Amino acid sequence: MGYQDNILHLFFLLVLLLFSFLIRLIGWDDSYFGHQVFRQLHSLNIIENYVRDGINLLEPSSYYLRLGGEHHLLELPIYQALSAWISGFTKTILSTSRSINLFFSLLTLLVVFQIAITQFNRETAIYSILFFAFSPLNLIYQSAVLFDISTVFFASLSYWIVARYIQGKCSKTLLFIFLFAGLYSVLTKPLYFLPAGVLIATHFIQQWKRPRTKNLLDYFIRHQKIIGLFVLITLVMFLWVEVQKQVNSSSYNALEYLSLQHLYDLIFYVRILFRGTLLILNPITFLFFILGVLLLLRHHRGSERMALIYSIIWYHLIFGTQVNLHDYYELIIVPYASVIAGFGATWIEGKMRS
């Protein structure tokens, strides 16, 4: 009977996940459907240019965001180039571009499951992927023609590999994948890579005890591989900023978005609360999220699991200016918020069973 129950639960879970992906097919053939229509049309225009003229990642006429009458290169258009290349086989640009993002959203679902099972257990992982799959923000944007969906996958993958490394379960192959995923993240949307850095920083701070200097050196020696990869990825990020300065007119680069002005704006905090309850999660799962935060603070304050909370906090502190303007910048928060909410839901289930 227990085996049959497990099969029934698995079937029900798969049906729910399939339903969530069917929702994403709404407006599939309409290039004007959904939010951020300007950015989607801009991406489609880039892909069409690549299909017609060939792929050139730094070509001004192919990929420059027009701001104030000038063209500016912000992200390396890897997603657009991939869409253009595959479109050469499928002969359908819009459907191909949407399909690629749905594929990355499916991969991210698997990564969220792995993050939750690495940090907690299988029950939490199941709740986490359900909350992630039905996040309103994901339902809105995961089929959109935007490069953000692929970056969320690679940034989340980086976080999971760091979590595995901290637990001593990381192979050389995973470290190579971490390097690739990190480079993809910082060349497309560097701010999405922040949670992986917060995780290793959280682990370091928790291990940093007296004598301070000796423990600092010991930590760097013991974890030199992952720290070296972080340094390399960071250097590539700053190299990309220099490329932007050289290519863009007026030495324009993405770092000019950094500001702390949002911390003095009441509307910023109202938006964060609104998006947390209605976009990143929903009113019910948001309650699970709050419970998960309280449980982490009570039982896991000395664990690297706290990085799930710290990542959300530091992301909004550092990049709040961009987040305040665009709701889809919150896409990277959905995996971590879903895992925290899944942890809270698992606790509720345990109490109900007992």
Short mmCIF file of C-alpha atoms in Angstrom, two decimals:
data_model
loop_
_atom_site.label_atom_id
_atom_site.label_comp_id
_atom_site.label_asym_id
_atom_site.label_seq_id
_atom_site.Cartn_x
_atom_site.Cartn_y
_atom_site.Cartn_z
CA MET A 1 0.00 0.00 0.00
CA GLY A 2 2.87 2.34 0.77
CA TYR A 3 4.40 1.73 -2.66
CA GLN A 4 1.06 2.44 -4.36
CA ASP A 5 0.70 5.66 -2.36
CA ASN A 6 4.16 6.77 -3.49
CA ILE A 7 3.30 6.07 -7.13
CA LEU A 8 0.03 7.99 -6.75
CA HIS A 9 1.79 10.97 -5.16
CA LEU A 10 4.45 10.97 -7.90
CA PHE A 11 1.77 10.87 -10.60
CA PHE A 12 -0.11 13.75 -8.96
CA LEU A 13 3.12 15.78 -8.71
CA LEU A 14 3.94 15.24 -12.38
CA VAL A 15 0.41 16.25 -13.40
CA LEU A 16 0.73 19.49 -11.43
CA LEU A 17 4.12 20.28 -12.96
CA LEU A 18 2.80 19.54 -16.44
CA PHE A 19 -0.15 21.84 -15.80
CA SER A 20 2.20 24.65 -14.74
CA PHE A 21 4.06 24.33 -18.05
CA LEU A 22 0.82 24.28 -20.02
CA ILE A 23 -0.03 27.65 -18.48
CA ARG A 24 3.22 28.99 -19.93
CA LEU A 25 2.02 28.14 -23.44
CA ILE A 26 -0.62 30.89 -23.32
CA GLY A 27 0.18 33.50 -25.97
CA TRP A 28 2.83 31.23 -27.47
CA ASP A 29 2.60 32.55 -31.05
CA ASP A 30 1.94 36.19 -30.12
CA SER A 31 5.12 38.26 -30.04
CA TYR A 32 3.21 41.07 -28.28
CA PHE A 33 1.91 38.85 -25.49
CA GLY A 34 3.06 39.21 -21.88
CA HIS A 35 4.98 41.75 -19.86
CA GLN A 36 8.11 43.68 -20.86
CA VAL A 37 6.99 43.66 -24.49
CA PHE A 38 9.67 46.18 -25.48
CA ARG A 39 12.48 43.96 -24.16
CA GLN A 40 10.97 40.88 -25.77
CA LEU A 41 10.63 42.58 -29.15
CA HIS A 42 14.16 43.88 -28.78
CA SER A 43 15.45 40.35 -28.17
CA LEU A 44 13.49 39.05 -31.15
CA ASN A 45 14.98 41.79 -33.32
CA ILE A 46 18.47 40.74 -32.23
CA ILE A 47 17.75 37.10 -33.04
CA GLU A 48 16.32 38.01 -36.44
CA ASN A 49 19.42 40.09 -37.19
CA TYR A 50 21.64 37.17 -36.25
CA VAL A 51 19.63 34.79 -38.45
CA ARG A 52 19.85 37.17 -41.40
CA ASP A 53 23.38 38.60 -41.04
CA GLY A 54 25.20 36.00 -38.98
CA ILE A 55 26.12 35.94 -35.30
CA ASN A 56 28.44 38.68 -34.02
CA LEU A 57 28.15 39.09 -30.24
CA LEU A 58 29.71 42.55 -30.16
CA GLU A 59 28.18 43.99 -33.32
CA PRO A 60 26.54 47.37 -32.55
CA SER A 61 23.70 46.98 -35.04
CA SER A 62 22.84 43.54 -33.71
CA TYR A 63 22.83 43.95 -29.96
CA TYR A 64 22.79 47.38 -28.46
CA LEU A 65 20.17 48.68 -26.07
CA ARG A 66 19.13 52.14 -27.23
CA LEU A 67 19.30 54.60 -24.31
CA GLY A 68 19.15 58.36 -24.71
CA GLY A 69 19.72 58.24 -28.45
CA GLU A 70 22.81 56.03 -28.12
CA HIS A 71 23.39 52.29 -28.41
CA HIS A 72 24.84 50.53 -25.38
CA LEU A 73 26.08 46.98 -24.98
CA LEU A 74 24.99 45.65 -21.58
CA GLU A 75 24.92 41.84 -21.65
CA LEU A 76 26.68 39.36 -23.87
CA PRO A 77 23.78 38.04 -26.02
CA ILE A 78 24.52 34.32 -25.69
CA TYR A 79 20.84 33.40 -25.42
CA GLN A 80 20.01 35.42 -28.53
CA ALA A 81 22.84 33.78 -30.44
CA LEU A 82 21.72 30.31 -29.34
CA SER A 83 18.15 31.07 -30.40
CA ALA A 84 19.35 32.30 -33.78
CA TRP A 85 21.50 29.20 -34.33
CA ILE A 86 18.70 26.75 -33.45
CA SER A 87 16.21 28.81 -35.48
CA GLY A 88 18.30 27.98 -38.52
CA PHE A 89 17.15 24.37 -38.12
CA THR A 90 13.57 24.93 -36.95
CA LYS A 91 12.78 27.90 -39.26
CA THR A 92 10.66 29.43 -36.49
CA ILE A 93 12.27 32.19 -34.45
CA LEU A 94 9.57 33.02 -31.90
CA SER A 95 8.64 29.42 -31.02
CA THR A 96 12.29 28.42 -30.85
CA SER A 97 13.18 31.27 -28.53
CA ARG A 98 10.28 30.48 -26.21
CA SER A 99 11.07 26.75 -26.29
CA ILE A 100 14.67 27.38 -25.24
CA ASN A 101 13.51 29.32 -22.21
CA LEU A 102 11.00 26.61 -21.28
CA PHE A 103 13.84 24.11 -21.49
CA PHE A 104 15.96 26.23 -19.14
CA SER A 105 12.99 26.65 -16.79
CA LEU A 106 12.66 22.85 -16.62
CA LEU A 107 16.37 22.54 -15.85
CA THR A 108 16.03 25.20 -13.14
CA LEU A 109 13.19 23.18 -11.62
CA LEU A 110 15.60 20.24 -11.27
CA VAL A 111 18.27 22.49 -9.75
CA VAL A 112 15.79 23.85 -7.18
CA PHE A 113 15.01 20.24 -6.23
CA GLN A 114 18.73 19.54 -5.80
CA ILE A 115 19.30 22.69 -3.72
CA ALA A 116 16.45 21.77 -1.38
CA ILE A 117 17.47 18.13 -1.02
CA THR A 118 21.11 19.13 -0.44
CA GLN A 119 20.21 21.69 2.20
CA PHE A 120 17.23 19.88 3.77
CA ASN A 121 15.42 16.71 2.64
CA ARG A 122 13.26 15.17 -0.07
CA GLU A 123 9.95 16.40 1.39
CA THR A 124 11.22 19.99 1.36
CA ALA A 125 12.46 19.50 -2.20
CA ILE A 126 9.03 18.38 -3.41
CA TYR A 127 7.31 21.39 -1.87
CA SER A 128 10.03 23.67 -3.23
CA ILE A 129 9.61 22.62 -6.86
CA LEU A 130 5.81 22.97 -6.57
CA PHE A 131 6.14 26.49 -5.20
CA PHE A 132 8.75 27.30 -7.83
CA ALA A 133 6.69 25.88 -10.69
CA PHE A 134 3.61 27.89 -9.74
CA SER A 135 5.35 31.13 -8.82
CA PRO A 136 3.35 33.88 -10.58
CA LEU A 137 6.60 35.54 -11.67
CA ASN A 138 7.75 32.32 -13.33
CA LEU A 139 4.37 31.78 -14.98
CA ILE A 140 4.62 35.29 -16.41
CA TYR A 141 8.20 35.31 -17.64
CA GLN A 142 9.58 31.81 -18.14
CA SER A 143 8.24 31.61 -21.70
CA ALA A 144 9.14 35.23 -22.48
CA VAL A 145 11.83 36.00 -25.04
CA LEU A 146 14.32 37.22 -22.44
CA PHE A 147 17.80 35.99 -21.62
CA ASP A 148 17.09 36.16 -17.86
CA ILE A 149 15.60 32.65 -17.74
CA SER A 150 18.82 30.99 -18.84
CA THR A 151 20.86 33.12 -16.45
CA VAL A 152 18.64 32.11 -13.52
CA PHE A 153 19.40 28.49 -14.34
CA PHE A 154 23.17 28.94 -14.44
CA ALA A 155 23.22 31.15 -11.33
CA SER A 156 21.08 28.64 -9.39
CA LEU A 157 23.29 25.82 -10.64
CA SER A 158 26.32 27.70 -9.28
CA TYR A 159 24.63 28.00 -5.88
CA TRP A 160 23.88 24.27 -5.77
CA ILE A 161 27.46 23.33 -6.67
CA VAL A 162 28.83 25.58 -3.90
CA ALA A 163 26.39 23.94 -1.45
CA ARG A 164 27.65 20.52 -2.55
CA TYR A 165 31.25 21.67 -2.21
CA ILE A 166 30.71 22.90 1.35
CA GLN A 167 29.36 19.46 2.26
CA GLY A 168 32.41 17.78 0.70
CA LYS A 169 30.44 16.23 -2.17
CA CYS A 170 31.84 18.17 -5.12
CA SER A 171 33.89 16.52 -7.86
CA LYS A 172 36.29 18.09 -10.37
CA THR A 173 33.57 17.81 -13.00
CA LEU A 174 31.18 19.87 -10.87
CA LEU A 175 33.89 22.47 -10.30
CA PHE A 176 34.35 22.78 -14.06
CA ILE A 177 30.58 23.15 -14.48
CA PHE A 178 30.64 25.82 -11.74
CA LEU A 179 33.26 27.76 -13.69
CA PHE A 180 31.19 27.57 -16.88
CA ALA A 181 27.94 28.49 -15.09
CA GLY A 182 29.58 31.36 -13.23
CA LEU A 183 31.09 32.79 -16.41
CA TYR A 184 27.73 32.61 -18.18
CA SER A 185 26.12 34.43 -15.26
CA VAL A 186 28.59 37.31 -15.03
CA LEU A 187 28.67 37.82 -18.80
CA THR A 188 24.89 38.08 -19.06
CA LYS A 189 23.58 39.33 -15.70
CA PRO A 190 26.27 39.52 -12.99
CA LEU A 191 23.85 40.41 -10.16
CA TYR A 192 22.23 36.96 -10.47
CA PHE A 193 25.53 35.35 -9.43
CA LEU A 194 25.47 37.09 -6.03
CA PRO A 195 23.75 34.26 -4.05
CA ALA A 196 26.58 31.83 -4.82
CA GLY A 197 29.04 34.38 -3.43
CA VAL A 198 26.85 34.95 -0.39
CA LEU A 199 26.82 31.20 0.28
CA ILE A 200 30.61 30.83 0.32
CA ALA A 201 30.93 34.07 2.35
CA THR A 202 28.41 32.74 4.90
CA HIS A 203 30.34 29.50 5.22
CA PHE A 204 33.61 31.42 5.67
CA ILE A 205 32.22 33.73 8.37
CA GLN A 206 30.80 30.78 10.29
CA GLN A 207 34.18 29.02 10.18
CA TRP A 208 36.22 32.15 11.00
CA LYS A 209 37.18 31.84 14.66
CA ARG A 210 40.15 32.75 16.80
CA PRO A 211 43.00 32.98 16.03
CA ARG A 212 41.63 35.06 13.17
CA THR A 213 44.71 35.26 10.95
CA LYS A 214 45.54 31.56 11.20
CA ASN A 215 41.97 30.50 10.50
CA LEU A 216 41.82 32.89 7.55
CA LEU A 217 44.92 31.35 5.98
CA ASP A 218 43.76 27.82 6.78
CA TYR A 219 40.40 28.48 5.15
CA PHE A 220 41.98 29.84 1.97
CA ILE A 221 44.36 26.88 1.75
CA ARG A 222 41.65 24.31 2.45
CA HIS A 223 39.21 25.82 -0.07
CA GLN A 224 41.67 27.21 -2.59
CA LYS A 225 39.94 25.55 -5.56
CA ILE A 226 36.53 27.14 -5.09
CA ILE A 227 38.02 30.47 -3.99
CA GLY A 228 40.30 30.48 -7.02
CA LEU A 229 37.31 29.91 -9.30
CA PHE A 230 35.42 32.76 -7.61
CA VAL A 231 38.40 35.06 -8.17
CA LEU A 232 38.65 34.02 -11.83
CA ILE A 233 34.94 34.57 -12.42
CA THR A 234 35.11 37.98 -10.74
CA LEU A 235 38.09 39.00 -12.86
CA VAL A 236 36.22 37.99 -16.01
CA MET A 237 33.28 40.11 -14.84
CA PHE A 238 35.47 43.19 -14.48
CA LEU A 239 37.12 42.40 -17.81
CA TRP A 240 33.66 42.38 -19.38
CA VAL A 241 32.99 45.78 -17.80
CA GLU A 242 36.14 47.08 -19.48
CA VAL A 243 34.97 45.62 -22.80
CA GLN A 244 31.72 47.50 -22.34
CA LYS A 245 33.64 50.72 -21.71
CA GLN A 246 35.68 50.25 -24.85
CA VAL A 247 32.75 49.33 -27.08
CA ASN A 248 30.12 51.69 -25.70
CA SER A 249 30.04 55.37 -26.36
CA SER A 250 30.62 57.66 -23.36
CA SER A 251 32.33 54.76 -21.51
CA TYR A 252 28.91 53.47 -20.45
CA ASN A 253 28.85 50.25 -18.40
CA ALA A 254 26.48 48.24 -16.22
CA LEU A 255 28.18 49.23 -12.93
CA GLU A 256 26.63 52.69 -13.25
CA TYR A 257 23.38 51.14 -12.07
CA LEU A 258 24.79 50.55 -8.57
CA SER A 259 23.28 52.89 -6.00
CA LEU A 260 21.96 52.89 -2.43
CA GLN A 261 19.27 55.50 -2.96
CA HIS A 262 16.53 52.86 -2.85
CA LEU A 263 17.19 52.30 0.86
CA TYR A 264 15.65 55.71 1.59
CA ASP A 265 12.59 55.11 -0.60
CA LEU A 266 9.47 53.86 1.19
CA ILE A 267 7.97 52.72 -2.12
CA PHE A 268 10.87 50.29 -2.53
CA TYR A 269 9.87 48.39 0.62
CA VAL A 270 6.19 48.44 -0.38
CA ARG A 271 7.12 46.96 -3.78
CA ILE A 272 9.23 44.24 -2.17
CA LEU A 273 6.32 43.23 0.09
CA PHE A 274 3.86 43.33 -2.81
CA ARG A 275 6.08 41.22 -5.07
CA GLY A 276 6.89 38.78 -2.29
CA THR A 277 3.23 38.04 -1.56
CA LEU A 278 1.80 38.19 -5.08
CA LEU A 279 4.61 37.60 -7.62
CA ILE A 280 7.56 35.71 -6.17
CA LEU A 281 5.19 33.58 -4.11
CA ASN A 282 1.47 33.82 -3.36
CA PRO A 283 -0.30 34.75 -0.11
CA ILE A 284 -0.39 31.12 1.10
CA THR A 285 3.16 30.13 0.20
CA PHE A 286 4.39 33.49 1.49
CA LEU A 287 3.16 32.44 4.95
CA PHE A 288 5.19 29.22 4.57
CA PHE A 289 8.15 31.42 3.59
CA ILE A 290 7.84 33.52 6.76
CA LEU A 291 7.60 30.33 8.82
CA GLY A 292 10.67 28.94 7.04
CA VAL A 293 12.63 32.10 7.83
CA LEU A 294 11.68 31.86 11.52
CA LEU A 295 12.64 28.17 11.64
CA LEU A 296 16.00 28.86 10.02
CA LEU A 297 16.70 31.66 12.49
CA ARG A 298 15.75 29.42 15.40
CA HIS A 299 17.38 26.10 14.47
CA HIS A 300 20.01 26.77 11.78
CA ARG A 301 21.60 30.10 12.68
CA GLY A 302 25.07 28.54 12.61
CA SER A 303 24.53 26.70 9.32
CA GLU A 304 25.30 27.69 5.73
CA ARG A 305 21.54 27.24 5.12
CA MET A 306 21.20 30.81 6.40
CA ALA A 307 22.66 31.92 3.06
CA LEU A 308 19.19 31.33 1.58
CA ILE A 309 17.97 34.27 3.65
CA TYR A 310 21.15 36.33 3.37
CA SER A 311 21.10 36.02 -0.43
CA ILE A 312 17.65 37.60 -0.63
CA ILE A 313 18.61 40.39 1.77
CA TRP A 314 21.94 41.27 0.14
CA TYR A 315 20.49 41.08 -3.34
CA HIS A 316 17.93 43.76 -2.50
CA LEU A 317 20.44 45.85 -0.56
CA ILE A 318 23.03 45.98 -3.34
CA PHE A 319 20.87 45.87 -6.47
CA GLY A 320 17.70 47.44 -5.13
CA THR A 321 17.80 50.26 -7.67
CA GLN A 322 17.40 47.86 -10.59
CA VAL A 323 14.97 45.63 -8.69
CA ASN A 324 12.82 48.63 -7.83
CA LEU A 325 12.28 49.40 -11.52
CA HIS A 326 11.78 45.93 -12.99
CA ASP A 327 9.83 43.07 -11.47
CA TYR A 328 11.57 40.42 -13.60
CA TYR A 329 14.83 41.19 -11.79
CA GLU A 330 13.24 39.21 -8.95
CA LEU A 331 13.36 35.99 -10.99
CA ILE A 332 16.62 34.95 -9.32
CA ILE A 333 14.96 35.24 -5.90
CA VAL A 334 12.23 32.71 -6.71
CA PRO A 335 14.41 29.56 -6.29
CA TYR A 336 15.67 30.55 -2.83
CA ALA A 337 12.30 31.84 -1.62
CA SER A 338 10.69 28.60 -2.83
CA VAL A 339 13.18 26.46 -0.89
CA ILE A 340 12.60 28.48 2.30
CA ALA A 341 8.82 28.21 1.82
CA GLY A 342 9.22 24.48 1.19
CA PHE A 343 11.08 24.16 4.48
CA GLY A 344 8.21 25.89 6.29
CA ALA A 345 5.62 23.70 4.55
CA THR A 346 7.51 20.54 5.54
CA TRP A 347 7.47 21.63 9.17
CA ILE A 348 3.70 22.20 8.99
CA GLU A 349 3.21 18.75 7.45
CA GLY A 350 5.29 17.17 10.19
CA LYS A 351 3.18 18.82 12.86
CA MET A 352 -0.03 17.70 11.19
CA ARG A 353 1.21 14.10 10.94
CA SER A 354 2.23 14.03 14.61
#
